[in-house]
Tab-separated table of C-alpha atoms in Angstrom:
chain	number	residue	atom	x	y	z
A	1	MET	CA	5.233	11.728	22.797
A	2	THR	CA	4.142	7.742	21.265
A	3	LYS	CA	3.726	7.428	17.809
A	4	GLN	CA	0.584	6.830	16.217
A	5	LYS	CA	0.378	3.864	14.911
A	6	ASP	CA	-0.228	3.132	11.005
A	7	VAL	CA	-3.520	0.961	10.836
A	8	GLN	CA	-4.417	-0.418	7.863
A	9	PRO	CA	-7.173	-2.226	6.196
A	10	ILE	CA	-6.310	-5.790	5.615
A	11	ARG	CA	-6.004	-5.906	1.868
A	12	ASP	CA	-5.321	-9.476	1.177
A	13	GLN	CA	-8.103	-12.075	1.241
A	14	GLN	CA	-5.963	-14.906	3.088
A	15	GLN	CA	-5.211	-12.396	5.490
A	16	LEU	CA	-9.141	-11.760	6.795
A	17	GLU	CA	-10.060	-16.060	6.826
A	18	ASP	CA	-6.222	-16.347	8.978
A	19	MET	CA	-7.564	-13.274	11.038
A	20	LYS	CA	-10.943	-15.000	11.394
A	21	TRP	CA	-9.145	-18.439	12.370
A	22	ALA	CA	-6.907	-16.337	14.869
A	23	LEU	CA	-9.923	-14.718	16.647
A	24	LYS	CA	-11.781	-17.696	16.983
A	25	ARG	CA	-8.584	-19.938	17.957
A	26	HIS	CA	-7.101	-17.836	20.459
A	27	CYS	CA	-9.578	-14.875	21.619
A	28	SER	CA	-13.011	-15.987	21.645
A	29	GLU	CA	-16.837	-16.210	19.516
A	30	ARG	CA	-17.549	-12.501	20.491
A	31	ASP	CA	-14.050	-11.046	19.444
A	32	TYR	CA	-14.931	-13.198	16.235
A	33	ILE	CA	-17.918	-11.551	15.289
A	34	LEU	CA	-16.875	-8.373	16.246
A	35	PHE	CA	-14.716	-8.529	13.829
A	36	VAL	CA	-17.138	-9.821	11.039
A	37	VAL	CA	-19.771	-7.428	11.636
A	38	GLY	CA	-16.829	-4.425	11.671
A	39	CYS	CA	-15.819	-5.794	8.569
A	40	GLU	CA	-19.097	-6.341	7.332
A	41	THR	CA	-20.855	-3.002	7.636
A	42	GLY	CA	-17.871	-0.373	8.093
A	43	LEU	CA	-19.249	0.856	11.614
A	44	ARG	CA	-16.490	1.815	13.938
A	45	VAL	CA	-15.907	-0.204	17.196
A	46	GLY	CA	-17.304	2.546	19.320
A	47	ASP	CA	-20.899	2.169	17.501
A	48	LEU	CA	-20.532	-1.466	16.884
A	49	LEU	CA	-20.120	-1.464	20.995
A	50	LYS	CA	-23.267	0.113	21.358
A	51	LEU	CA	-25.135	-3.106	19.462
A	52	THR	CA	-27.793	-4.869	21.705
A	53	THR	CA	-28.183	-7.974	21.532
A	54	LYS	CA	-32.101	-7.330	20.656
A	55	GLN	CA	-31.483	-5.564	17.333
A	56	ILE	CA	-29.748	-8.984	16.123
A	57	LEU	CA	-32.698	-11.090	17.344
A	58	ASP	CA	-35.459	-8.838	16.555
A	59	LEU	CA	-34.232	-9.211	12.422
A	60	LYS	CA	-34.778	-12.923	12.967
A	61	GLY	CA	-38.592	-12.726	10.750
A	62	LYS	CA	-37.789	-9.733	9.115
A	63	GLN	CA	-36.850	-9.636	5.127
A	64	HIS	CA	-34.824	-7.207	5.209
A	65	LYS	CA	-31.598	-7.775	7.631
A	66	ILE	CA	-31.143	-3.776	7.944
A	67	LEU	CA	-29.891	-2.900	11.198
A	68	ARG	CA	-30.380	0.906	12.178
A	69	VAL	CA	-27.014	2.651	14.101
A	70	LYS	CA	-26.640	6.567	15.630
A	71	GLU	CA	-23.132	6.211	14.793
A	72	GLY	CA	-21.388	8.220	17.691
A	73	LYS	CA	-19.228	10.451	15.995
A	74	THR	CA	-21.292	11.949	13.458
A	75	GLN	CA	-25.128	11.487	15.302
A	76	LYS	CA	-25.889	10.527	12.905
A	77	ILE	CA	-29.121	7.747	11.713
A	78	ARG	CA	-27.383	4.776	9.285
A	79	ASP	CA	-29.290	1.958	7.611
A	80	ILE	CA	-26.582	-1.054	8.056
A	81	TYR	CA	-27.505	-4.021	5.541
A	82	ILE	CA	-26.272	-7.504	7.507
A	83	ALA	CA	-27.582	-9.746	5.540
A	84	ASN	CA	-24.086	-11.485	4.625
A	85	CYS	CA	-22.881	-11.775	8.119
A	86	PHE	CA	-26.619	-12.727	10.142
A	87	GLU	CA	-26.952	-16.417	10.164
A	88	GLU	CA	-23.275	-16.164	12.068
A	89	VAL	CA	-24.500	-13.086	14.087
A	90	PHE	CA	-27.589	-14.409	15.256
A	91	ALA	CA	-26.490	-17.829	16.253
A	92	TYR	CA	-24.222	-16.219	18.496
A	93	ALA	CA	-26.556	-13.472	19.809
A	94	LYS	CA	-28.958	-15.969	21.232
A	95	ASN	CA	-26.389	-17.420	23.529
A	96	VAL	CA	-25.370	-14.179	24.319
A	97	GLN	CA	-26.482	-13.156	27.980
A	98	SER	CA	-26.161	-10.141	28.252
A	99	PRO	CA	-28.495	-7.216	26.770
A	100	TYR	CA	-24.904	-5.941	24.341
A	101	LEU	CA	-23.376	-7.893	22.049
A	102	PHE	CA	-20.241	-7.488	22.853
A	103	PRO	CA	-20.628	-8.554	27.052
A	104	SER	CA	-17.596	-7.681	28.818
A	105	ARG	CA	-16.491	-10.760	31.524
A	106	LYS	CA	-15.709	-8.499	33.920
A	107	GLY	CA	-18.545	-6.726	35.680
A	108	GLU	CA	-17.263	-2.712	35.842
A	109	HIS	CA	-18.197	-2.193	31.878
A	110	PRO	CA	-21.390	-4.040	30.729
A	111	THR	CA	-19.870	-4.077	27.207
A	112	ILE	CA	-15.350	-4.298	26.591
A	113	THR	CA	-13.722	-1.821	25.704
A	114	PRO	CA	-12.347	-0.165	22.612
A	115	THR	CA	-9.332	-1.182	24.600
A	116	GLN	CA	-10.133	-4.568	25.171
A	117	ALA	CA	-10.849	-4.872	21.534
A	118	TYR	CA	-7.842	-3.598	20.021
A	119	ARG	CA	-6.491	-6.039	22.563
A	120	GLN	CA	-8.286	-9.055	21.231
A	121	LEU	CA	-7.647	-7.559	17.589
A	122	ASN	CA	-4.272	-7.471	18.079
A	123	LYS	CA	-3.213	-10.956	20.157
A	124	ALA	CA	-5.292	-12.216	16.967
A	125	ALA	CA	-3.068	-10.273	14.064
A	126	GLU	CA	0.000	-11.792	16.244
A	127	PHE	CA	-1.090	-15.384	15.501
A	128	ALA	CA	-2.595	-14.401	11.851
A	129	GLY	CA	1.215	-12.927	11.030
A	130	VAL	CA	-0.685	-9.688	9.972
A	131	GLU	CA	0.436	-6.499	10.321
A	132	HIS	CA	-0.825	-2.390	11.004
A	133	VAL	CA	-4.007	-3.620	13.382
A	134	GLY	CA	-6.022	-1.579	15.140
A	135	ASN	CA	-9.842	-0.669	15.655
A	136	HIS	CA	-9.931	1.766	12.678
A	137	THR	CA	-8.879	-1.578	10.747
A	138	LEU	CA	-12.078	-3.151	10.818
A	139	ARG	CA	-14.000	0.150	8.586
A	140	LYS	CA	-10.891	0.578	6.719
A	141	THR	CA	-11.377	-3.248	5.708
A	142	PHE	CA	-14.798	-2.220	5.292
A	143	GLY	CA	-13.774	0.494	2.967
A	144	TYR	CA	-10.720	-1.272	0.656
A	145	TRP	CA	-13.005	-4.338	-0.129
A	146	PHE	CA	-16.257	-2.158	-1.127
A	147	TYR	CA	-14.365	-0.043	-3.558
A	148	LYS	CA	-12.052	-2.843	-4.726
A	149	SER	CA	-15.506	-4.607	-5.592
A	150	THR	CA	-17.438	-1.571	-6.790
A	151	LYS	CA	-15.373	1.397	-8.031
A	152	ASP	CA	-17.781	3.667	-6.063
A	153	ILE	CA	-15.577	6.065	-3.781
A	154	ALA	CA	-18.666	8.902	-3.571
A	155	MET	CA	-20.779	5.828	-2.037
A	156	LEU	CA	-18.185	4.692	0.324
A	157	GLN	CA	-17.455	8.588	1.139
A	158	ARG	CA	-21.416	8.800	2.199
A	159	ILE	CA	-21.303	5.539	3.851
A	160	LEU	CA	-18.602	6.793	5.613
A	161	HIS	CA	-19.372	10.465	6.064
A	162	HIS	CA	-16.000	11.804	5.043
A	163	SER	CA	-16.289	15.161	3.225
A	164	HIS	CA	-13.922	14.502	0.056
A	165	PRO	CA	-13.269	11.228	-2.049
A	166	SER	CA	-9.299	11.648	-1.408
A	167	VAL	CA	-10.125	11.701	2.353
A	168	THR	CA	-11.850	7.711	1.378
A	169	LEU	CA	-9.256	7.038	-0.760
A	170	ARG	CA	-6.430	8.128	2.062
A	171	TYR	CA	-8.836	5.884	4.723
A	172	ILE	CA	-8.841	3.058	3.083
A	173	GLY	CA	-5.075	2.963	1.689
A	174	ILE	CA	-5.332	3.302	-1.814
A	175	THR	CA	-1.751	4.450	-2.279
A	176	GLU	CA	0.094	6.057	-5.185
A	177	GLU	CA	1.524	2.960	-6.145
A	178	GLU	CA	-1.846	1.026	-6.608
A	179	THR	CA	-3.081	4.067	-8.597
A	180	ASN	CA	-0.012	4.013	-10.868
A	181	ASN	CA	-0.768	0.187	-11.395
A	182	VAL	CA	-4.219	1.256	-12.864
A	183	LEU	CA	-2.524	3.565	-14.861
A	184	LYS	CA	-0.807	1.279	-16.629
A	185	THR	CA	-2.888	-0.642	-17.793
A	186	PHE	CA	-5.253	1.788	-18.964
A	187	SER	CA	-5.768	2.961	-22.301
A	188	ALA	CA	-8.891	5.166	-23.549
A	189	PHE	CA	-8.429	3.589	-26.814
A	190	HIS	CA	-8.822	0.126	-25.807
């Protein structure tokens, strides 16, 4: 039996930048855009791979850059705001010669497979010196930074479709140590 890899969010801003650089330099623009969209939306890799070029191109004239996606695992419809990365994704999508946003270069699949996405992410992670990277790193990174920015675990739980806040906290790697660090500086009387 093989041990499952301990996949973590990327918790360091410099490591995020290093991953983007490594993906551009050592992989491809496709893999870079996959990473950016994954970290900005919190979609699972399987759902990212189903995105079409048309979905992105159709947002050009719209005021609100919202992708509507039916999530594979939950079968729930989710509206995803992508204005933060839209210009970059649109510039990429204009040059994609495939109906799918993340096409395979090989003929047997219209898109890259989750296995290929995993390989490319890990290749970049080696160059960037980032550990514990897997396909869920993108979703976990989204969750981690959303939580750090908003502290709204209930909203994040709803976005990720988790059953309980404790599941979400564990998923994004908010550890006991981090909780204790917050409690060290907290007082009701300040």
